Every structure is written in structure tokens, then in C-alpha cells.
Amino acid sequence: MPQIAQLAEFYSSQIFWLLVFFGITFFLIGRGMVPKVMGTVELRDKQIADDLAAAQGARDAADEQEEAWRVRENENRAAAQAKIAEAKAEAAAKTEAKLARAQKRLDAKLEKAEAEIEAARESAMTEIEDVAAEATQEIVARLAGGKVDKRTARSAVKKALTNA
């Protein structure tokens, strides 16, 4: 075969040109394009690192602000609780004062009512004693036929009521 026979004649020149083209390609890509690509990659890595640092700084600032907010919120909550407790104490004191005034009024009414009841009881007892004394005088007059004065009948009725 003639194609194989001429392979040895052109083999060395093909290898030479192959090395020349690979060399040129290596220098063009390896020395020209790769440094540009590596520069772009390094620039991109630097920008990513800067962005991550900025994000971490923003996160730290946000955490500090959140902590400050939590501290303020806790202080505000404590102040509100103190105000609530103060308001409850004030309301309890006002309620106690109102209850004390109401209790005084009720005690005064109760004392007045007790005095009225006592007066009514004494009046009723006086009337009962008067009626009983009159009844005693009439009973003695009808049964014994004698007369008992009002004072004696009254003392007998009092004595009988206190023993009963």
C-alpha cells in the first residue's frame, strides 16, 4: 500500500508541525488567556470574599442592634410591669379607701338601726308591761275581788318578766 509506505517520509515533518502548533497553542493559551482567566477568577474570589466580609459585618451589626433592641425591650417591659404594679397598688388603695368609707356608712346605719330597734324594743316592753299590769289589776280584781295599785302590779310584772 502506497499510503503506508509514504508515512515514514512525512512522519517526521508531521511530528514537527504538530509540535510547532501545540507549542504556539500552549504559549497563546497558557501565556495569554490563562493569566487573564486566572486574574478574573482571583478578582471574582476577592470580590466574593469582600462581599462575605461585608455580609458578616452587617450580620454582626444587626446582631448588636438586635441585642440593644432586646435590652431596650426588656427595660421597657420592666418599666411597664412596674407601672402596672403601681397602678394596681393605687387602685387597691383607692378601693380600700372606698370600702372603708362604705363600711363607716354601713356601721353608722347599723348603729342607728340598732338604736331604733332598741328604742322600739323598750317601747314595746313598756307597752307590754303596761298591758300586763292592767291585765294583772283586772285579774286580781275579778278573781280576788281586791284592788292592786298600778305601781305594785307593774313591779310584779317586771319581776315575772325578768325571771322568765
Tab-separated table of C-alpha atoms in Angstrom:
chain	number	residue	atom	x	y	z
A	1	MET	CA	0.000	0.000	0.000
A	2	PRO	CA	1.421	3.219	-1.066
A	3	GLN	CA	-0.179	5.325	1.656
A	4	ILE	CA	1.595	3.415	4.382
A	5	ALA	CA	4.889	3.479	2.554
A	6	GLN	CA	4.937	7.251	2.348
A	7	LEU	CA	4.049	7.562	6.024
A	8	ALA	CA	7.689	7.293	7.005
A	9	GLU	CA	8.643	10.146	4.635
A	10	PHE	CA	6.110	12.574	6.028
A	11	TYR	CA	6.090	11.275	9.610
A	12	SER	CA	8.903	13.404	10.887
A	13	SER	CA	7.568	16.609	9.280
A	14	GLN	CA	4.090	15.990	10.663
A	15	ILE	CA	5.503	15.485	14.115
A	16	PHE	CA	7.491	18.708	13.708
A	17	TRP	CA	4.444	20.730	12.684
A	18	LEU	CA	2.356	19.082	15.382
A	19	LEU	CA	4.878	20.226	17.983
A	20	VAL	CA	5.007	23.704	16.460
A	21	PHE	CA	1.229	24.110	16.545
A	22	PHE	CA	0.961	22.676	20.078
A	23	GLY	CA	3.762	24.974	21.197
A	24	ILE	CA	2.075	28.012	19.661
A	25	THR	CA	-1.263	26.949	21.123
A	26	PHE	CA	0.381	26.401	24.515
A	27	PHE	CA	2.007	29.824	24.510
A	28	LEU	CA	-1.137	31.588	23.236
A	29	ILE	CA	-3.486	29.901	25.661
A	30	GLY	CA	-1.067	29.215	28.533
A	31	ARG	CA	0.658	32.589	28.481
A	32	GLY	CA	-2.079	34.776	27.077
A	33	MET	CA	-5.514	33.532	28.025
A	34	VAL	CA	-4.931	31.550	31.213
A	35	PRO	CA	-3.456	34.502	33.150
A	36	LYS	CA	-6.429	36.645	32.118
A	37	VAL	CA	-8.853	33.908	33.206
A	38	MET	CA	-6.905	33.403	36.458
A	39	GLY	CA	-6.933	37.177	37.048
A	40	THR	CA	-10.690	37.183	36.546
A	41	VAL	CA	-11.087	34.213	38.903
A	42	GLU	CA	-8.879	35.889	41.527
A	43	LEU	CA	-10.803	39.152	41.144
A	44	ARG	CA	-14.053	37.257	41.497
A	45	ASP	CA	-12.728	35.356	44.572
A	46	LYS	CA	-11.592	38.656	46.090
A	47	GLN	CA	-14.998	40.233	45.415
A	48	ILE	CA	-16.787	37.212	46.928
A	49	ALA	CA	-14.508	37.352	49.980
A	50	ASP	CA	-15.160	41.100	50.319
A	51	ASP	CA	-18.893	40.526	49.970
A	52	LEU	CA	-18.769	37.772	52.595
A	53	ALA	CA	-16.804	40.051	54.921
A	54	ALA	CA	-19.321	42.851	54.357
A	55	ALA	CA	-22.190	40.413	54.972
A	56	GLN	CA	-20.527	39.198	58.169
A	57	GLY	CA	-20.026	42.808	59.270
A	58	ALA	CA	-23.671	43.564	58.504
A	59	ARG	CA	-24.723	40.439	60.410
A	60	ASP	CA	-22.588	41.466	63.405
A	61	ALA	CA	-24.064	44.977	63.292
A	62	ALA	CA	-27.566	43.521	63.042
A	63	ASP	CA	-26.848	41.205	65.986
A	64	GLU	CA	-25.610	44.174	68.040
A	65	GLN	CA	-28.691	46.193	67.120
A	66	GLU	CA	-30.926	43.242	67.940
A	67	GLU	CA	-29.228	42.818	71.309
A	68	ALA	CA	-29.591	46.539	72.000
A	69	TRP	CA	-33.247	46.311	70.967
A	70	ARG	CA	-33.760	43.309	73.281
A	71	VAL	CA	-32.160	45.213	76.155
A	72	ARG	CA	-34.401	48.241	75.484
A	73	GLU	CA	-37.427	45.977	75.107
A	74	ASN	CA	-36.668	44.240	78.413
A	75	GLU	CA	-36.203	47.628	80.113
A	76	ASN	CA	-39.480	48.860	78.628
A	77	ARG	CA	-41.215	45.646	79.685
A	78	ALA	CA	-39.853	46.015	83.223
A	79	ALA	CA	-40.959	49.659	83.312
A	80	ALA	CA	-44.408	48.670	82.072
A	81	GLN	CA	-44.642	45.936	84.697
A	82	ALA	CA	-43.634	48.469	87.352
A	83	LYS	CA	-46.300	50.889	86.130
A	84	ILE	CA	-48.876	48.106	86.119
A	85	ALA	CA	-47.920	47.127	89.657
A	86	GLU	CA	-48.076	50.777	90.720
A	87	ALA	CA	-51.484	51.189	89.096
A	88	LYS	CA	-52.724	48.003	90.770
A	89	ALA	CA	-51.462	49.202	94.141
A	90	GLU	CA	-53.056	52.617	93.605
A	91	ALA	CA	-56.336	51.021	92.545
A	92	ALA	CA	-56.213	48.690	95.545
A	93	ALA	CA	-55.600	51.661	97.853
A	94	LYS	CA	-58.497	53.585	96.306
A	95	THR	CA	-60.710	50.535	96.579
A	96	GLU	CA	-59.704	50.066	100.204
A	97	ALA	CA	-60.498	53.712	100.909
A	98	LYS	CA	-63.891	53.385	99.221
A	99	LEU	CA	-64.603	50.184	101.122
A	100	ALA	CA	-63.582	51.854	104.397
A	101	ARG	CA	-65.897	54.800	103.699
A	102	ALA	CA	-68.709	52.437	102.733
A	103	GLN	CA	-68.068	50.361	105.854
A	104	LYS	CA	-68.232	53.506	108.012
A	105	ARG	CA	-71.522	54.479	106.403
A	106	LEU	CA	-72.874	50.972	106.910
A	107	ASP	CA	-71.657	50.927	110.521
A	108	ALA	CA	-73.375	54.273	111.139
A	109	LYS	CA	-76.591	52.977	109.580
A	110	LEU	CA	-76.297	49.790	111.584
A	111	GLU	CA	-75.794	51.693	114.825
A	112	LYS	CA	-78.776	53.903	114.002
A	113	ALA	CA	-80.899	50.857	113.123
A	114	GLU	CA	-79.789	49.073	116.321
A	115	ALA	CA	-80.659	52.184	118.348
A	116	GLU	CA	-84.069	52.351	116.665
A	117	ILE	CA	-84.620	48.646	117.291
A	118	GLU	CA	-83.575	49.050	120.920
A	119	ALA	CA	-85.919	52.037	121.304
A	120	ALA	CA	-88.738	50.091	119.658
A	121	ARG	CA	-87.998	47.079	121.878
A	122	GLU	CA	-88.023	49.241	125.005
A	123	SER	CA	-91.216	50.936	123.852
A	124	ALA	CA	-92.761	47.515	123.143
A	125	MET	CA	-91.631	46.222	126.541
A	126	THR	CA	-93.099	49.292	128.214
A	127	GLU	CA	-96.369	48.744	126.426
A	128	ILE	CA	-96.308	45.036	127.250
A	129	GLU	CA	-95.615	45.891	130.895
A	130	ASP	CA	-98.443	48.448	130.857
A	131	VAL	CA	-100.849	45.956	129.296
A	132	ALA	CA	-99.673	43.184	131.619
A	133	ALA	CA	-100.001	45.490	134.655
A	134	GLU	CA	-103.527	46.438	133.618
A	135	ALA	CA	-104.351	42.787	132.966
A	136	THR	CA	-102.913	41.884	136.374
A	137	GLN	CA	-105.038	44.555	138.054
A	138	GLU	CA	-108.159	43.289	136.299
A	139	ILE	CA	-107.380	39.624	137.013
A	140	VAL	CA	-106.770	40.347	140.681
A	141	ALA	CA	-109.947	42.444	140.826
A	142	ARG	CA	-112.051	39.735	139.216
A	143	LEU	CA	-110.524	36.735	140.911
A	144	ALA	CA	-109.681	38.056	144.346
A	145	GLY	CA	-112.038	40.947	144.373
A	146	GLY	CA	-109.304	43.282	145.614
A	147	LYS	CA	-107.632	46.236	144.121
A	148	VAL	CA	-103.933	46.392	143.320
A	149	ASP	CA	-102.394	49.748	142.644
A	150	LYS	CA	-100.657	50.311	139.372
A	151	ARG	CA	-97.131	50.516	140.860
A	152	THR	CA	-97.388	47.158	142.636
A	153	ALA	CA	-98.840	45.460	139.547
A	154	ARG	CA	-96.081	46.951	137.436
A	155	SER	CA	-93.273	45.724	139.771
A	156	ALA	CA	-94.830	42.226	139.872
A	157	VAL	CA	-94.945	42.153	136.046
A	158	LYS	CA	-91.328	43.314	135.801
A	159	LYS	CA	-90.261	40.687	138.270
A	160	ALA	CA	-92.133	37.955	136.371
A	161	LEU	CA	-90.671	39.100	133.012
A	162	THR	CA	-87.084	39.180	134.278
A	163	ASN	CA	-87.433	35.646	135.745
A	164	ALA	CA	-88.891	34.289	132.546
